[in-house]
PDB file of C-alpha atoms in Angstrom:
ATOM      1  CA  MET A 300     144.070 104.142 109.766  1.00 43.00           C
ATOM      2  CA  LYS A 301     144.097 107.195 107.556  1.00 48.00           C
ATOM      3  CA  ALA A 302     141.318 109.745 108.059  1.00 48.00           C
ATOM      4  CA  LEU A 303     138.812 110.069 105.225  1.00 48.00           C
ATOM      5  CA  LEU A 304     138.823 113.874 105.377  1.00 46.00           C
ATOM      6  CA  SER A 305     141.781 116.020 106.201  1.00 51.00           C
ATOM      7  CA  LEU A 306     141.287 119.028 108.486  1.00 55.00           C
ATOM      8  CA  PRO A 307     141.301 121.649 105.686  1.00 55.00           C
ATOM      9  CA  VAL A 308     138.772 119.683 103.602  1.00 59.00           C
ATOM     10  CA  PHE A 309     136.550 119.129 106.625  1.00 62.00           C
ATOM     11  CA  SER A 310     136.803 122.824 107.558  1.00 61.00           C
ATOM     12  CA  CYS A 311     135.862 123.824 104.008  1.00 61.00           C
ATOM     13  CA  LEU A 312     132.825 121.570 104.058  1.00 66.00           C
ATOM     14  CA  VAL A 313     131.670 122.831 107.445  1.00 70.00           C
ATOM     15  CA  SER A 314     132.134 126.436 106.358  1.00 67.00           C
ATOM     16  CA  LEU A 315     130.251 125.770 103.129  1.00 69.00           C
ATOM     17  CA  VAL A 316     127.331 124.330 105.105  1.00 75.00           C
ATOM     18  CA  PHE A 317     127.274 127.384 107.386  1.00 71.00           C
ATOM     19  CA  ILE A 318     127.473 129.759 104.421  1.00 67.00           C
ATOM     20  CA  VAL A 319     124.613 128.017 102.618  1.00 72.00           C
ATOM     21  CA  LEU A 320     122.495 128.059 105.774  1.00 72.00           C
ATOM     22  CA  TYR A 321     123.279 131.704 106.373  1.00 67.00           C
ATOM     23  CA  VAL A 322     122.415 132.762 102.826  1.00 64.00           C
ATOM     24  CA  TYR A 323     119.196 130.722 103.041  1.00 69.00           C
ATOM     25  CA  MET A 324     118.168 132.304 106.359  1.00 68.00           C
ATOM     26  CA  PHE A 325     119.217 135.899 105.656  1.00 63.00           C
ATOM     27  CA  PRO A 326     118.619 137.482 102.266  1.00 61.00           C
ATOM     28  CA  VAL A 327     121.588 139.078 100.549  1.00 58.00           C
ATOM     29  CA  PRO A 328     121.160 142.835 100.016  1.00 58.00           C
ATOM     30  CA  VAL A 329     120.279 143.927  96.508  1.00 58.00           C
ATOM     31  CA  ASP A 330     123.319 146.178  96.270  1.00 61.00           C
ATOM     32  CA  TYR A 331     125.855 143.516  97.212  1.00 58.00           C
ATOM     33  CA  MET A 332     128.373 144.906  94.704  1.00 60.00           C
ATOM     34  CA  PHE A 333     128.653 147.904  97.023  1.00 61.00           C
ATOM     35  CA  TYR A 334     129.762 145.562  99.791  1.00 59.00           C
ATOM     36  CA  LEU A 335     132.175 143.696  97.521  1.00 61.00           C
ATOM     37  CA  SER A 336     133.819 146.904  96.293  1.00 67.00           C
ATOM     38  CA  ASN A 337     134.151 148.161  99.870  1.00 68.00           C
ATOM     39  CA  THR A 338     135.677 144.850 100.902  1.00 67.00           C
ATOM     40  CA  ALA A 339     138.194 145.071  98.063  1.00 74.00           C
ATOM     41  CA  ALA A 340     139.012 148.665  99.033  1.00 77.00           C
ATOM     42  CA  GLY A 341     139.462 147.595 102.662  1.00 76.00           C
ATOM     43  CA  LEU A 342     141.794 144.789 101.642  1.00 77.00           C
ATOM     44  CA  ALA A 343     143.803 147.211  99.488  1.00 82.00           C
ATOM     45  CA  ALA A 344     144.005 149.631 102.432  1.00 83.00           C
ATOM     46  CA  VAL A 345     145.316 146.888 104.725  1.00 83.00           C
ATOM     47  CA  ILE A 346     147.999 145.939 102.187  1.00 86.00           C
ATOM     48  CA  ILE A 347     148.969 149.603 101.715  1.00 88.00           C
ATOM     49  CA  TYR A 348     149.159 150.049 105.503  1.00 87.00           C
ATOM     50  CA  LEU A 349     151.352 146.964 105.844  1.00 88.00           C
ATOM     51  CA  ALA A 350     153.709 148.073 103.089  1.00 91.00           C
ATOM     52  CA  ALA A 351     153.909 151.628 104.422  1.00 93.00           C
ATOM     53  CA  GLY A 352     154.450 150.286 107.938  1.00 92.00           C
ATOM     54  CA  LEU A 353     157.326 148.099 106.776  1.00 92.00           C
ATOM     55  CA  LYS A 354     158.863 151.161 105.109  1.00 94.00           C
ATOM     56  CA  ILE A 355     158.412 153.204 108.308  1.00 94.00           C
ATOM     57  CA  LEU A 356     160.048 150.487 110.397  1.00 93.00           C
ATOM     58  CA  LYS A 357     162.988 150.286 107.957  1.00 93.00           C
ATOM     59  CA  LEU A 358     163.418 154.070 107.970  1.00 93.00           C
ATOM     60  CA  ALA A 359     163.342 154.039 111.772  1.00 92.00           C
ATOM     61  CA  GLY A 360     166.081 151.415 111.799  1.00 91.00           C
ATOM     62  CA  LEU A 361     163.937 148.763 113.474  1.00 88.00           C
ATOM     63  CA  ARG A 362     164.641 145.239 112.273  1.00 86.00           C
ATOM     64  CA  ILE A 363     161.646 143.336 113.581  1.00 84.00           C
ATOM     65  CA  GLN A 364     161.406 139.670 112.596  1.00 83.00           C
ATOM     66  CA  GLY A 365     159.070 136.820 113.318  1.00 78.00           C
ATOM     67  CA  ALA A 366     155.380 136.833 114.087  1.00 73.00           C
ATOM     68  CA  ILE A 367     155.350 140.429 115.371  1.00 83.00           C
ATOM     69  CA  LYS A 368     156.692 141.929 112.120  1.00 84.00           C
ATOM     70  CA  TYR A 369     153.392 142.613 110.343  1.00 84.00           C
ATOM     71  CA  PRO A 370     151.400 143.707 113.401  1.00 86.00           C
ATOM     72  CA  ALA A 371     154.202 146.141 114.268  1.00 89.00           C
ATOM     73  CA  ALA A 372     154.238 147.425 110.684  1.00 89.00           C
ATOM     74  CA  PHE A 373     150.475 147.917 110.713  1.00 87.00           C
ATOM     75  CA  GLY A 374     150.688 149.725 114.046  1.00 90.00           C
ATOM     76  CA  ALA A 375     153.462 152.034 112.847  1.00 92.00           C
ATOM     77  CA  ALA A 376     151.515 152.874 109.695  1.00 92.00           C
ATOM     78  CA  TYR A 377     148.351 153.412 111.711  1.00 90.00           C
ATOM     79  CA  ILE A 378     150.093 155.943 113.927  1.00 93.00           C
ATOM     80  CA  ILE A 379     151.830 157.889 111.136  1.00 93.00           C
ATOM     81  CA  ILE A 380     149.097 157.742 108.489  1.00 92.00           C
ATOM     82  CA  GLY A 381     146.382 158.241 111.079  1.00 91.00           C
ATOM     83  CA  THR A 382     148.119 161.406 112.248  1.00 95.00           C
ATOM     84  CA  ILE A 383     148.393 162.667 108.665  1.00 94.00           C
ATOM     85  CA  VAL A 384     144.689 162.000 108.052  1.00 93.00           C
ATOM     86  CA  PHE A 385     143.757 163.630 111.360  1.00 95.00           C
ATOM     87  CA  ILE A 386     145.715 166.776 110.496  1.00 96.00           C
ATOM     88  CA  ALA A 387     144.167 166.862 107.010  1.00 95.00           C
ATOM     89  CA  GLY A 388     140.722 166.528 108.526  1.00 93.00           C
ATOM     90  CA  PHE A 389     141.431 169.198 111.112  1.00 95.00           C
ATOM     91  CA  PHE A 390     142.381 171.655 108.381  1.00 95.00           C
ATOM     92  CA  LYS A 391     139.393 170.513 106.270  1.00 94.00           C
ATOM     93  CA  VAL A 392     141.464 169.324 103.330  1.00 94.00           C
ATOM     94  CA  TYR A 393     140.607 165.627 103.705  1.00 92.00           C
ATOM     95  CA  ASN A 394     138.382 164.312 100.929  1.00 91.00           C
ATOM     96  CA  PHE A 395     138.266 161.458  98.436  1.00 87.00           C
ATOM     97  CA  TYR A 396     141.041 162.913  96.314  1.00 92.00           C
ATOM     98  CA  PHE A 397     143.302 163.462  99.314  1.00 92.00           C
ATOM     99  CA  ALA A 398     142.857 159.809 100.287  1.00 89.00           C
ATOM    100  CA  LEU A 399     143.482 158.701  96.701  1.00 89.00           C
ATOM    101  CA  ILE A 400     146.657 160.796  96.392  1.00 93.00           C
ATOM    102  CA  LEU A 401     147.898 159.640  99.808  1.00 93.00           C
ATOM    103  CA  SER A 402     147.295 155.994  98.868  1.00 90.00           C
ATOM    104  CA  GLY A 403     149.095 156.465  95.556  1.00 91.00           C
ATOM    105  CA  LEU A 404     152.069 158.094  97.242  1.00 94.00           C
ATOM    106  CA  LEU A 405     152.253 155.312  99.810  1.00 92.00           C
ATOM    107  CA  LEU A 406     152.179 152.713  97.035  1.00 90.00           C
ATOM    108  CA  VAL A 407     155.000 154.425  95.150  1.00 93.00           C
ATOM    109  CA  ILE A 408     157.112 154.967  98.260  1.00 93.00           C
ATOM    110  CA  SER A 409     156.695 151.414  99.542  1.00 93.00           C
ATOM    111  CA  ARG A 410     156.797 149.384  96.317  1.00 91.00           C
ATOM    112  CA  GLU A 411     159.738 147.269  97.537  1.00 92.00           C
ATOM    113  CA  GLU A 412     157.807 146.389 100.671  1.00 91.00           C
ATOM    114  CA  LEU A 413     154.822 145.379  98.521  1.00 87.00           C
ATOM    115  CA  LYS A 414     157.096 142.890  96.758  1.00 88.00           C
ATOM    116  CA  GLU A 415     158.207 141.626 100.154  1.00 87.00           C
ATOM    117  CA  ILE A 416     154.598 141.105 101.242  1.00 83.00           C
ATOM    118  CA  GLY A 417     153.855 139.259  97.995  1.00 82.00           C
ATOM    119  CA  GLY A 418     156.899 137.068  98.540  1.00 81.00           C
ATOM    120  CA  SER A 419     155.782 136.279 102.083  1.00 78.00           C
ATOM    121  CA  ILE A 420     152.345 135.284 100.840  1.00 72.00           C
ATOM    122  CA  ALA A 421     153.835 133.107  98.087  1.00 74.00           C
ATOM    123  CA  ALA A 422     156.244 131.461 100.549  1.00 73.00           C
ATOM    124  CA  GLY A 423     153.371 130.797 102.940  1.00 67.00           C
ATOM    125  CA  LEU A 424     151.407 129.005 100.236  1.00 65.00           C
ATOM    126  CA  LYS A 425     154.237 126.652  99.210  1.00 72.00           C
ATOM    127  CA  GLY A 426     154.104 123.074 100.362  1.00 66.00           C
ATOM    128  CA  ASP A 427     151.517 122.569 103.079  1.00 65.00           C
ATOM    129  CA  GLY A 428     151.119 126.305 103.607  1.00 61.00           C
ATOM    130  CA  TYR A 429     147.937 126.286 101.552  1.00 64.00           C
ATOM    131  CA  LYS A 430     146.264 124.391 104.381  1.00 67.00           C
ATOM    132  CA  ASN A 431     146.906 127.305 106.717  1.00 64.00           C
ATOM    133  CA  ALA A 432     145.506 129.701 104.114  1.00 65.00           C
ATOM    134  CA  VAL A 433     142.369 127.586 103.723  1.00 68.00           C
ATOM    135  CA  ILE A 434     141.866 127.308 107.468  1.00 67.00           C
ATOM    136  CA  LEU A 435     142.383 131.053 107.896  1.00 65.00           C
ATOM    137  CA  SER A 436     140.052 131.900 105.019  1.00 71.00           C
ATOM    138  CA  LEU A 437     137.147 129.928 106.462  1.00 70.00           C
ATOM    139  CA  PRO A 438     136.283 132.185 109.397  1.00 71.00           C
ATOM    140  CA  LEU A 439     137.103 135.245 107.305  1.00 70.00           C
ATOM    141  CA  SER A 440     134.699 134.149 104.573  1.00 73.00           C
ATOM    142  CA  PHE A 441     131.999 133.545 107.169  1.00 71.00           C
ATOM    143  CA  LEU A 442     132.585 137.005 108.653  1.00 70.00           C
ATOM    144  CA  PHE A 443     132.355 138.553 105.181  1.00 71.00           C
ATOM    145  CA  ILE A 444     129.071 136.832 104.427  1.00 70.00           C
ATOM    146  CA  SER A 445     127.653 137.728 107.835  1.00 68.00           C
ATOM    147  CA  ALA A 446     128.577 141.363 107.168  1.00 68.00           C
ATOM    148  CA  LEU A 447     126.170 141.304 104.215  1.00 69.00           C
ATOM    149  CA  GLY A 448     123.216 140.789 106.543  1.00 66.00           C
ATOM    150  CA  ALA A 449     120.954 143.550 107.680  1.00 67.00           C
ATOM    151  CA  PRO A 450     121.571 145.041 111.131  1.00 68.00           C
ATOM    152  CA  VAL A 451     119.218 143.341 113.570  1.00 68.00           C
ATOM    153  CA  TYR A 452     120.730 143.806 117.017  1.00 68.00           C
ATOM    154  CA  TYR A 453     119.292 146.345 119.437  1.00 69.00           C
ATOM    155  CA  ASP A 454     122.606 148.123 119.963  1.00 69.00           C
ATOM    156  CA  THR A 455     123.171 148.510 116.237  1.00 68.00           C
ATOM    157  CA  LEU A 456     119.667 149.697 115.475  1.00 69.00           C
ATOM    158  CA  VAL A 457     119.377 152.161 118.351  1.00 72.00           C
ATOM    159  CA  TYR A 458     122.860 153.564 118.855  1.00 70.00           C
ATOM    160  CA  HIS A 459     124.903 152.963 115.712  1.00 71.00           C
ATOM    161  CA  LEU A 460     122.082 153.778 113.299  1.00 72.00           C
ATOM    162  CA  GLY A 461     119.439 155.546 115.381  1.00 74.00           C
ATOM    163  CA  LEU A 462     121.562 158.239 116.997  1.00 72.00           C
ATOM    164  CA  PRO A 463     123.251 159.363 113.770  1.00 74.00           C
ATOM    165  CA  GLN A 464     119.809 159.449 112.096  1.00 78.00           C
ATOM    166  CA  ARG A 465     118.480 161.598 114.916  1.00 78.00           C
ATOM    167  CA  TYR A 466     121.492 163.906 114.600  1.00 74.00           C
ATOM    168  CA  LEU A 467     120.909 164.254 110.853  1.00 77.00           C
ATOM    169  CA  ASN A 468     117.204 164.980 111.372  1.00 83.00           C
ATOM    170  CA  GLU A 469     117.932 167.827 113.807  1.00 78.00           C
TER     171      GLU A 469
END
């Protein structure tokens, strides 16, 4: 007997129910476009890191394949780019324009790797690959919507928000 709902469809419906309940229970901040633009910038940063990491791995002569390829690329980029940003911050030259120029340079330098990432995404969505994308997007969409909520936990209110506020007041 064939199931009435496939796993991806069922997962989408369950996620939709949770999202609707969450939005009903917790109001969305007025300035939600701020959150959306930051999410888009974060996604762009992850893609730039992956492309730059693939370039770094190629320049280092490492031919990593399989499931570890993208985590290794992200780690390599994190080490190299993180060191560059740390040095820029140490010498007080890090600002918005520095980050913008660095991102632009990384995009230009690793444009072939960007094409490779796009090809990997397209190949993953062919055939039944879309099911994996849907299943992966469900928890990510729930995490995104839950990030829109106001901070309500004791640790967040006291340490992550309270201590910096106290520092700024002094």
